[in-house]
Amino acid sequence: MAIGLGAKLARLLLLTFNLIFWLSGIGLVGTGIWLLVDSTKAIVFAIVQVEGQLPMIKIGAYAVIAIGCFVILVGFLGCCGAMHENRCMLVTYFAVILVILLAELVGGILVVIYKNDLESKLQENMQRNLRGNYGVGGPVNQAVTDGFDYAQYTFACCGVAGPIDYNTSVWIAEKGAALKYQVPISCCIAKGVSYRDIKPENKEACESPDVDIWKGDRNEKGCYEEVKRVITSANGILIGVGVGIAVLELLGMLFAICLCRNIDYDI
C-alpha cells in the first residue's frame, strides 16, 4: 500500500486532530466530574428536583462523562485508521462521527423547541418543593430547605415568584405560624458568613405581616430568575463544549475523507 504526498499530509492532520479530539474527550470527562462535585450547583439544583427522580445535574453530568469516554474511543479509532492507512477503519470512523454529529444536532433542536416547556417545568418544580418540602423533615426535604435558604440568602430573593409563595406552604402551617414567622429567616435582609449563619438586620420588621413595615427588611423579588440563571450558566458551559466538539468532528470527517481519497492500494 502506498500513499502520496497529499495522503501523508491528510494523515498528519488527522493524527493531530485526533490527538486534540482525544484530549477534548478527557476534558468532557473532567467537566462531567466537576458538575458532580460542585457543591454550590448541587445545592441550587436540589430545589428544582422532584423526589424519586435522578437529579437533573447528575443526569447531565453522567451524560457528559459518557460522551467524553465515547469521544476518547472514537479518537483512538481515528488514530489507528490514520496510522495504518486502513480505509475500512477510516470509513467506520467517519460514519461514527457523522452519527454523533446528527445526534447533537437533534438534541440541540429539541432543546430549542421545548425551551419554554423546560422553563415552565422548572418553575413548577420549585413551587412544588417550596410548598410541600421546605422546612419538613427528611434528607430529601433537608436538601430542598438548604437549597432555598442558600438561594434566598445568596441572591437576596424570597420564594419562587415572591414572599407570598410561603402563605400556602406546609412550613407556614406547621412551623411558621407557631413562631409567628411570615417567611424564613433566609428571606430577611441580613448579615452573616453563610446561609447557615444568618443574622437579620431587623427580624421583627422582616417578619411583620404589614408590607409597610417589612418593606426594606425583607427580600422582595422571587428566586426563580436567579436559579434559572445558575442553571443556564451550567448549560452554557455544556453548549460551549458541545459546539467545540462539533467543530472538531467536522474537521475529523474532512481529514478522514481526504486521507481515504488519497490512499492507493497495490494490486
PDB file of C-alpha atoms in Angstrom:
ATOM      1  CA  MET A   1       0.000   0.000   0.000  1.00  0.00           C
ATOM      2  CA  ALA A   2       1.450   3.381  -0.961  1.00  0.00           C
ATOM      3  CA  ILE A   3       0.235   6.862  -0.303  1.00  0.00           C
ATOM      4  CA  GLY A   4       1.069  10.121  -1.993  1.00  0.00           C
ATOM      5  CA  LEU A   5       2.136  13.429  -0.566  1.00  0.00           C
ATOM      6  CA  GLY A   6      -1.485  14.596  -0.206  1.00  0.00           C
ATOM      7  CA  ALA A   7      -2.353  11.492   1.774  1.00  0.00           C
ATOM      8  CA  LYS A   8       0.672  11.937   4.007  1.00  0.00           C
ATOM      9  CA  LEU A   9      -0.418  15.485   4.779  1.00  0.00           C
ATOM     10  CA  ALA A  10      -4.003  14.335   5.404  1.00  0.00           C
ATOM     11  CA  ARG A  11      -2.734  11.576   7.694  1.00  0.00           C
ATOM     12  CA  LEU A  12      -0.616  14.049   9.670  1.00  0.00           C
ATOM     13  CA  LEU A  13      -3.563  16.425  10.013  1.00  0.00           C
ATOM     14  CA  LEU A  14      -5.873  13.582  11.024  1.00  0.00           C
ATOM     15  CA  LEU A  15      -3.426  12.343  13.655  1.00  0.00           C
ATOM     16  CA  THR A  16      -3.019  15.876  15.025  1.00  0.00           C
ATOM     17  CA  PHE A  17      -6.770  16.397  15.021  1.00  0.00           C
ATOM     18  CA  ASN A  18      -7.422  13.104  16.789  1.00  0.00           C
ATOM     19  CA  LEU A  19      -4.929  13.999  19.482  1.00  0.00           C
ATOM     20  CA  ILE A  20      -6.932  17.190  20.089  1.00  0.00           C
ATOM     21  CA  PHE A  21     -10.181  15.203  19.825  1.00  0.00           C
ATOM     22  CA  TRP A  22      -8.875  12.677  22.342  1.00  0.00           C
ATOM     23  CA  LEU A  23      -7.872  15.468  24.739  1.00  0.00           C
ATOM     24  CA  SER A  24     -11.317  17.050  24.328  1.00  0.00           C
ATOM     25  CA  GLY A  25     -12.823  13.718  25.402  1.00  0.00           C
ATOM     26  CA  ILE A  26     -10.729  13.857  28.566  1.00  0.00           C
ATOM     27  CA  GLY A  27     -11.947  17.440  29.012  1.00  0.00           C
ATOM     28  CA  LEU A  28     -15.564  16.277  28.749  1.00  0.00           C
ATOM     29  CA  VAL A  29     -14.994  13.621  31.385  1.00  0.00           C
ATOM     30  CA  GLY A  30     -13.431  16.278  33.621  1.00  0.00           C
ATOM     31  CA  THR A  31     -16.373  18.642  33.048  1.00  0.00           C
ATOM     32  CA  GLY A  32     -18.841  15.906  33.996  1.00  0.00           C
ATOM     33  CA  ILE A  33     -16.923  15.114  37.185  1.00  0.00           C
ATOM     34  CA  TRP A  34     -16.805  18.839  38.031  1.00  0.00           C
ATOM     35  CA  LEU A  35     -20.590  19.087  37.681  1.00  0.00           C
ATOM     36  CA  LEU A  36     -20.966  16.139  40.054  1.00  0.00           C
ATOM     37  CA  VAL A  37     -18.659  17.510  42.755  1.00  0.00           C
ATOM     38  CA  ASP A  38     -19.531  21.239  42.545  1.00  0.00           C
ATOM     39  CA  SER A  39     -21.371  21.658  45.856  1.00  0.00           C
ATOM     40  CA  THR A  40     -22.789  25.104  45.012  1.00  0.00           C
ATOM     41  CA  LYS A  41     -24.601  23.882  41.918  1.00  0.00           C
ATOM     42  CA  ALA A  42     -25.762  20.744  43.745  1.00  0.00           C
ATOM     43  CA  ILE A  43     -27.367  22.879  46.476  1.00  0.00           C
ATOM     44  CA  VAL A  44     -29.225  25.075  43.994  1.00  0.00           C
ATOM     45  CA  PHE A  45     -30.275  22.186  41.754  1.00  0.00           C
ATOM     46  CA  ALA A  46     -31.872  20.443  44.740  1.00  0.00           C
ATOM     47  CA  ILE A  47     -34.786  22.911  44.721  1.00  0.00           C
ATOM     48  CA  VAL A  48     -35.764  22.105  41.133  1.00  0.00           C
ATOM     49  CA  GLN A  49     -35.740  18.317  41.513  1.00  0.00           C
ATOM     50  CA  VAL A  50     -38.738  16.072  42.086  1.00  0.00           C
ATOM     51  CA  GLU A  51     -38.450  13.330  44.696  1.00  0.00           C
ATOM     52  CA  GLY A  52     -37.962   9.892  43.160  1.00  0.00           C
ATOM     53  CA  GLN A  53     -36.208  11.229  40.077  1.00  0.00           C
ATOM     54  CA  LEU A  54     -32.465  11.274  39.446  1.00  0.00           C
ATOM     55  CA  PRO A  55     -31.275  14.857  39.970  1.00  0.00           C
ATOM     56  CA  MET A  56     -31.046  16.748  36.685  1.00  0.00           C
ATOM     57  CA  ILE A  57     -27.481  17.852  37.340  1.00  0.00           C
ATOM     58  CA  LYS A  58     -26.423  14.216  37.779  1.00  0.00           C
ATOM     59  CA  ILE A  59     -28.177  13.153  34.576  1.00  0.00           C
ATOM     60  CA  GLY A  60     -26.341  15.877  32.669  1.00  0.00           C
ATOM     61  CA  ALA A  61     -23.028  15.076  34.338  1.00  0.00           C
ATOM     62  CA  TYR A  62     -23.285  11.343  33.641  1.00  0.00           C
ATOM     63  CA  ALA A  63     -24.246  12.080  30.028  1.00  0.00           C
ATOM     64  CA  VAL A  64     -21.208  14.337  29.593  1.00  0.00           C
ATOM     65  CA  ILE A  65     -18.906  11.702  31.113  1.00  0.00           C
ATOM     66  CA  ALA A  66     -20.355   9.009  28.826  1.00  0.00           C
ATOM     67  CA  ILE A  67     -19.930  11.224  25.757  1.00  0.00           C
ATOM     68  CA  GLY A  68     -16.361  12.020  26.824  1.00  0.00           C
ATOM     69  CA  CYS A  69     -15.498   8.322  27.088  1.00  0.00           C
ATOM     70  CA  PHE A  70     -17.058   7.691  23.675  1.00  0.00           C
ATOM     71  CA  VAL A  71     -15.087  10.581  22.144  1.00  0.00           C
ATOM     72  CA  ILE A  72     -11.867   9.096  23.548  1.00  0.00           C
ATOM     73  CA  LEU A  73     -12.663   5.739  21.925  1.00  0.00           C
ATOM     74  CA  VAL A  74     -13.562   7.378  18.592  1.00  0.00           C
ATOM     75  CA  GLY A  75     -10.335   9.395  18.665  1.00  0.00           C
ATOM     76  CA  PHE A  76      -8.391   6.171  19.210  1.00  0.00           C
ATOM     77  CA  LEU A  77     -10.178   4.584  16.231  1.00  0.00           C
ATOM     78  CA  GLY A  78      -9.284   7.580  14.060  1.00  0.00           C
ATOM     79  CA  CYS A  79      -5.623   7.405  15.082  1.00  0.00           C
ATOM     80  CA  CYS A  80      -5.444   3.682  14.281  1.00  0.00           C
ATOM     81  CA  GLY A  81      -7.072   4.238  10.895  1.00  0.00           C
ATOM     82  CA  ALA A  82      -4.649   7.050  10.032  1.00  0.00           C
ATOM     83  CA  MET A  83      -1.501   5.266  11.245  1.00  0.00           C
ATOM     84  CA  HIS A  84      -2.329   2.023   9.454  1.00  0.00           C
ATOM     85  CA  GLU A  85      -3.829   3.784   6.423  1.00  0.00           C
ATOM     86  CA  ASN A  86      -6.821   1.481   6.774  1.00  0.00           C
ATOM     87  CA  ARG A  87      -9.689   2.663   4.596  1.00  0.00           C
ATOM     88  CA  CYS A  88     -12.247   0.470   6.390  1.00  0.00           C
ATOM     89  CA  MET A  89     -11.363   1.918   9.780  1.00  0.00           C
ATOM     90  CA  LEU A  90     -11.446   5.466   8.369  1.00  0.00           C
ATOM     91  CA  VAL A  91     -14.879   4.907   6.820  1.00  0.00           C
ATOM     92  CA  THR A  92     -16.124   3.489  10.136  1.00  0.00           C
ATOM     93  CA  TYR A  93     -14.591   6.474  11.920  1.00  0.00           C
ATOM     94  CA  PHE A  94     -16.354   8.876   9.515  1.00  0.00           C
ATOM     95  CA  ALA A  95     -19.712   7.113   9.983  1.00  0.00           C
ATOM     96  CA  VAL A  96     -19.469   7.124  13.789  1.00  0.00           C
ATOM     97  CA  ILE A  97     -18.636  10.839  13.898  1.00  0.00           C
ATOM     98  CA  LEU A  98     -21.495  11.570  11.490  1.00  0.00           C
ATOM     99  CA  VAL A  99     -23.944   9.745  13.775  1.00  0.00           C
ATOM    100  CA  ILE A 100     -22.642  11.678  16.810  1.00  0.00           C
ATOM    101  CA  LEU A 101     -22.950  14.976  14.924  1.00  0.00           C
ATOM    102  CA  LEU A 102     -26.518  14.228  13.854  1.00  0.00           C
ATOM    103  CA  ALA A 103     -27.453  13.218  17.422  1.00  0.00           C
ATOM    104  CA  GLU A 104     -26.017  16.506  18.729  1.00  0.00           C
ATOM    105  CA  LEU A 105     -27.979  18.432  16.091  1.00  0.00           C
ATOM    106  CA  VAL A 106     -31.242  16.675  17.005  1.00  0.00           C
ATOM    107  CA  GLY A 107     -30.580  17.270  20.724  1.00  0.00           C
ATOM    108  CA  GLY A 108     -29.938  20.969  20.113  1.00  0.00           C
ATOM    109  CA  ILE A 109     -33.134  21.331  18.069  1.00  0.00           C
ATOM    110  CA  LEU A 110     -35.187  19.589  20.782  1.00  0.00           C
ATOM    111  CA  VAL A 111     -33.787  21.900  23.466  1.00  0.00           C
ATOM    112  CA  VAL A 112     -34.744  24.956  21.398  1.00  0.00           C
ATOM    113  CA  ILE A 113     -38.236  23.587  20.652  1.00  0.00           C
ATOM    114  CA  TYR A 114     -39.005  22.645  24.256  1.00  0.00           C
ATOM    115  CA  LYS A 115     -37.169  25.544  25.936  1.00  0.00           C
ATOM    116  CA  ASN A 116     -40.367  27.193  27.193  1.00  0.00           C
ATOM    117  CA  ASP A 117     -41.736  23.868  28.461  1.00  0.00           C
ATOM    118  CA  LEU A 118     -38.490  23.187  30.324  1.00  0.00           C
ATOM    119  CA  GLU A 119     -38.574  26.624  31.964  1.00  0.00           C
ATOM    120  CA  SER A 120     -42.215  26.145  32.926  1.00  0.00           C
ATOM    121  CA  LYS A 121     -41.387  22.749  34.459  1.00  0.00           C
ATOM    122  CA  LEU A 122     -38.507  24.337  36.342  1.00  0.00           C
ATOM    123  CA  GLN A 123     -40.792  26.920  37.955  1.00  0.00           C
ATOM    124  CA  GLU A 124     -43.463  24.292  38.653  1.00  0.00           C
ATOM    125  CA  ASN A 125     -40.965  22.041  40.453  1.00  0.00           C
ATOM    126  CA  MET A 126     -39.677  24.960  42.525  1.00  0.00           C
ATOM    127  CA  GLN A 127     -43.219  25.845  43.622  1.00  0.00           C
ATOM    128  CA  ARG A 128     -43.961  22.215  44.477  1.00  0.00           C
ATOM    129  CA  ASN A 129     -40.809  21.887  46.566  1.00  0.00           C
ATOM    130  CA  LEU A 130     -41.367  25.165  48.385  1.00  0.00           C
ATOM    131  CA  ARG A 131     -44.991  24.425  49.264  1.00  0.00           C
ATOM    132  CA  GLY A 132     -44.616  20.775  50.176  1.00  0.00           C
ATOM    133  CA  ASN A 133     -40.987  20.102  51.123  1.00  0.00           C
ATOM    134  CA  TYR A 134     -39.415  23.242  52.536  1.00  0.00           C
ATOM    135  CA  GLY A 135     -38.821  23.027  56.297  1.00  0.00           C
ATOM    136  CA  VAL A 136     -40.154  19.466  56.500  1.00  0.00           C
ATOM    137  CA  GLY A 137     -38.071  16.597  57.935  1.00  0.00           C
ATOM    138  CA  GLY A 138     -36.193  14.004  55.918  1.00  0.00           C
ATOM    139  CA  PRO A 139     -32.909  14.056  53.949  1.00  0.00           C
ATOM    140  CA  VAL A 140     -34.559  14.952  50.622  1.00  0.00           C
ATOM    141  CA  ASN A 141     -36.565  17.750  52.208  1.00  0.00           C
ATOM    142  CA  GLN A 142     -33.465  18.971  54.056  1.00  0.00           C
ATOM    143  CA  ALA A 143     -31.707  19.329  50.702  1.00  0.00           C
ATOM    144  CA  VAL A 144     -34.652  21.402  49.445  1.00  0.00           C
ATOM    145  CA  THR A 145     -34.594  23.532  52.611  1.00  0.00           C
ATOM    146  CA  ASP A 146     -30.855  24.111  52.306  1.00  0.00           C
ATOM    147  CA  GLY A 147     -31.272  24.926  48.624  1.00  0.00           C
ATOM    148  CA  PHE A 148     -33.904  27.593  49.210  1.00  0.00           C
ATOM    149  CA  ASP A 149     -32.060  29.048  52.197  1.00  0.00           C
ATOM    150  CA  TYR A 150     -28.857  29.232  50.177  1.00  0.00           C
ATOM    151  CA  ALA A 151     -30.596  30.834  47.179  1.00  0.00           C
ATOM    152  CA  GLN A 152     -32.581  33.303  49.289  1.00  0.00           C
ATOM    153  CA  TYR A 153     -29.538  34.403  51.274  1.00  0.00           C
ATOM    154  CA  THR A 154     -27.053  34.430  48.393  1.00  0.00           C
ATOM    155  CA  PHE A 155     -29.264  36.002  45.724  1.00  0.00           C
ATOM    156  CA  ALA A 156     -31.251  38.298  48.065  1.00  0.00           C
ATOM    157  CA  CYS A 157     -34.567  36.794  46.979  1.00  0.00           C
ATOM    158  CA  CYS A 158     -37.557  35.112  48.630  1.00  0.00           C
ATOM    159  CA  GLY A 159     -39.809  32.286  47.493  1.00  0.00           C
ATOM    160  CA  VAL A 160     -40.217  31.415  43.821  1.00  0.00           C
ATOM    161  CA  ALA A 161     -42.210  34.368  42.494  1.00  0.00           C
ATOM    162  CA  GLY A 162     -42.030  36.289  45.773  1.00  0.00           C
ATOM    163  CA  PRO A 163     -42.554  36.098  49.568  1.00  0.00           C
ATOM    164  CA  ILE A 164     -46.274  35.402  49.132  1.00  0.00           C
ATOM    165  CA  ASP A 165     -45.430  31.857  47.986  1.00  0.00           C
ATOM    166  CA  TYR A 166     -44.896  30.833  51.612  1.00  0.00           C
ATOM    167  CA  ASN A 167     -48.519  31.643  52.501  1.00  0.00           C
ATOM    168  CA  THR A 168     -49.656  28.290  51.092  1.00  0.00           C
ATOM    169  CA  SER A 169     -46.667  26.204  52.223  1.00  0.00           C
ATOM    170  CA  VAL A 170     -46.571  23.311  54.675  1.00  0.00           C
ATOM    171  CA  TRP A 171     -43.823  25.206  56.505  1.00  0.00           C
ATOM    172  CA  ILE A 172     -46.068  28.186  57.344  1.00  0.00           C
ATOM    173  CA  ALA A 173     -48.851  25.848  58.510  1.00  0.00           C
ATOM    174  CA  GLU A 174     -46.657  23.666  60.732  1.00  0.00           C
ATOM    175  CA  LYS A 175     -43.867  25.939  61.935  1.00  0.00           C
ATOM    176  CA  GLY A 176     -44.121  29.468  60.623  1.00  0.00           C
ATOM    177  CA  ALA A 177     -47.441  30.246  62.274  1.00  0.00           C
ATOM    178  CA  ALA A 178     -46.283  28.885  65.642  1.00  0.00           C
ATOM    179  CA  LEU A 179     -43.168  31.042  65.508  1.00  0.00           C
ATOM    180  CA  LYS A 180     -45.162  33.978  64.151  1.00  0.00           C
ATOM    181  CA  TYR A 181     -42.980  33.960  61.047  1.00  0.00           C
ATOM    182  CA  GLN A 182     -44.259  35.118  57.686  1.00  0.00           C
ATOM    183  CA  VAL A 183     -41.178  33.961  55.784  1.00  0.00           C
ATOM    184  CA  PRO A 184     -37.992  32.013  56.631  1.00  0.00           C
ATOM    185  CA  ILE A 185     -35.131  33.951  58.202  1.00  0.00           C
ATOM    186  CA  SER A 186     -33.174  33.485  54.971  1.00  0.00           C
ATOM    187  CA  CYS A 187     -35.647  35.852  53.287  1.00  0.00           C
ATOM    188  CA  CYS A 188     -34.685  38.683  55.624  1.00  0.00           C
ATOM    189  CA  ILE A 189     -32.097  41.256  54.704  1.00  0.00           C
ATOM    190  CA  ALA A 190     -29.274  40.045  56.893  1.00  0.00           C
ATOM    191  CA  LYS A 191     -25.636  39.785  57.715  1.00  0.00           C
ATOM    192  CA  GLY A 192     -23.772  36.530  58.150  1.00  0.00           C
ATOM    193  CA  VAL A 193     -20.982  34.393  56.847  1.00  0.00           C
ATOM    194  CA  SER A 194     -23.264  31.826  55.162  1.00  0.00           C
ATOM    195  CA  TYR A 195     -26.869  30.753  54.730  1.00  0.00           C
ATOM    196  CA  ARG A 196     -26.448  28.602  57.847  1.00  0.00           C
ATOM    197  CA  ASP A 197     -25.482  31.587  59.994  1.00  0.00           C
ATOM    198  CA  ILE A 198     -27.962  34.340  59.190  1.00  0.00           C
ATOM    199  CA  LYS A 199     -28.396  37.405  61.376  1.00  0.00           C
ATOM    200  CA  PRO A 200     -31.348  39.547  60.214  1.00  0.00           C
ATOM    201  CA  GLU A 201     -30.795  43.285  60.483  1.00  0.00           C
ATOM    202  CA  ASN A 202     -34.352  43.734  61.771  1.00  0.00           C
ATOM    203  CA  LYS A 203     -36.046  40.402  62.409  1.00  0.00           C
ATOM    204  CA  GLU A 204     -39.235  41.884  63.872  1.00  0.00           C
ATOM    205  CA  ALA A 205     -39.804  44.144  60.892  1.00  0.00           C
ATOM    206  CA  CYS A 206     -38.921  41.373  58.441  1.00  0.00           C
ATOM    207  CA  GLU A 207     -41.486  39.002  59.938  1.00  0.00           C
ATOM    208  CA  SER A 208     -44.270  41.583  60.138  1.00  0.00           C
ATOM    209  CA  PRO A 209     -47.429  40.822  58.111  1.00  0.00           C
ATOM    210  CA  ASP A 210     -47.673  44.532  57.278  1.00  0.00           C
ATOM    211  CA  VAL A 211     -45.955  45.298  53.967  1.00  0.00           C
ATOM    212  CA  ASP A 212     -45.313  48.893  55.018  1.00  0.00           C
ATOM    213  CA  ILE A 213     -43.282  47.577  57.969  1.00  0.00           C
ATOM    214  CA  TRP A 214     -41.354  44.724  56.348  1.00  0.00           C
ATOM    215  CA  LYS A 215     -40.574  46.601  53.159  1.00  0.00           C
ATOM    216  CA  GLY A 216     -36.842  47.291  53.206  1.00  0.00           C
ATOM    217  CA  ASP A 217     -36.123  44.492  55.687  1.00  0.00           C
ATOM    218  CA  ARG A 218     -37.248  41.536  53.561  1.00  0.00           C
ATOM    219  CA  ASN A 219     -36.145  40.392  50.122  1.00  0.00           C
ATOM    220  CA  GLU A 220     -38.976  41.188  47.709  1.00  0.00           C
ATOM    221  CA  LYS A 221     -38.029  39.526  44.425  1.00  0.00           C
ATOM    222  CA  GLY A 222     -38.566  35.819  43.806  1.00  0.00           C
ATOM    223  CA  CYS A 223     -35.711  33.348  43.313  1.00  0.00           C
ATOM    224  CA  TYR A 224     -36.888  31.829  40.036  1.00  0.00           C
ATOM    225  CA  GLU A 225     -34.902  34.113  37.726  1.00  0.00           C
ATOM    226  CA  GLU A 226     -31.716  33.729  39.777  1.00  0.00           C
ATOM    227  CA  VAL A 227     -31.999  29.942  39.915  1.00  0.00           C
ATOM    228  CA  LYS A 228     -32.683  29.862  36.181  1.00  0.00           C
ATOM    229  CA  ARG A 229     -29.549  31.953  35.647  1.00  0.00           C
ATOM    230  CA  VAL A 230     -27.440  29.449  37.612  1.00  0.00           C
ATOM    231  CA  ILE A 231     -28.842  26.569  35.587  1.00  0.00           C
ATOM    232  CA  THR A 232     -28.386  28.483  32.342  1.00  0.00           C
ATOM    233  CA  SER A 233     -24.748  29.162  33.208  1.00  0.00           C
ATOM    234  CA  ALA A 234     -24.179  25.430  33.667  1.00  0.00           C
ATOM    235  CA  ASN A 235     -25.960  24.768  30.371  1.00  0.00           C
ATOM    236  CA  GLY A 236     -23.826  27.457  28.732  1.00  0.00           C
ATOM    237  CA  ILE A 237     -20.687  25.531  29.647  1.00  0.00           C
ATOM    238  CA  LEU A 238     -22.134  22.346  28.168  1.00  0.00           C
ATOM    239  CA  ILE A 239     -23.272  24.162  24.998  1.00  0.00           C
ATOM    240  CA  GLY A 240     -19.839  25.727  24.552  1.00  0.00           C
ATOM    241  CA  VAL A 241     -18.151  22.363  24.951  1.00  0.00           C
ATOM    242  CA  GLY A 242     -20.680  20.813  22.545  1.00  0.00           C
ATOM    243  CA  VAL A 243     -20.030  23.437  19.845  1.00  0.00           C
ATOM    244  CA  GLY A 244     -16.278  22.931  20.199  1.00  0.00           C
ATOM    245  CA  ILE A 245     -16.661  19.167  19.857  1.00  0.00           C
ATOM    246  CA  ALA A 246     -18.917  19.633  16.797  1.00  0.00           C
ATOM    247  CA  VAL A 247     -16.248  21.752  15.065  1.00  0.00           C
ATOM    248  CA  LEU A 248     -13.640  19.089  15.805  1.00  0.00           C
ATOM    249  CA  GLU A 249     -15.982  16.421  14.454  1.00  0.00           C
ATOM    250  CA  LEU A 250     -16.442  18.285  11.171  1.00  0.00           C
ATOM    251  CA  LEU A 251     -12.677  18.676  10.787  1.00  0.00           C
ATOM    252  CA  GLY A 252     -12.159  14.997  11.582  1.00  0.00           C
ATOM    253  CA  MET A 253     -14.678  13.976   8.918  1.00  0.00           C
ATOM    254  CA  LEU A 254     -12.966  16.248   6.378  1.00  0.00           C
ATOM    255  CA  PHE A 255      -9.492  14.872   7.099  1.00  0.00           C
ATOM    256  CA  ALA A 256     -10.769  11.280   7.041  1.00  0.00           C
ATOM    257  CA  ILE A 257     -12.294  11.830   3.575  1.00  0.00           C
ATOM    258  CA  CYS A 258      -9.074  13.419   2.298  1.00  0.00           C
ATOM    259  CA  LEU A 259      -6.987  10.506   3.562  1.00  0.00           C
ATOM    260  CA  CYS A 260      -9.399   7.922   2.137  1.00  0.00           C
ATOM    261  CA  ARG A 261      -9.329   9.589  -1.293  1.00  0.00           C
ATOM    262  CA  ASN A 262      -5.529   9.583  -1.383  1.00  0.00           C
ATOM    263  CA  ILE A 263      -4.916   6.004  -0.279  1.00  0.00           C
ATOM    264  CA  ASP A 264      -3.825   3.821  -3.204  1.00  0.00           C
ATOM    265  CA  TYR A 265      -3.762   0.042  -2.996  1.00  0.00           C
ATOM    266  CA  ASP A 266      -1.089  -2.001  -4.689  1.00  0.00           C
ATOM    267  CA  ILE A 267      -2.713  -4.649  -6.822  1.00  0.00           C
TER     268      ILE A 267
END
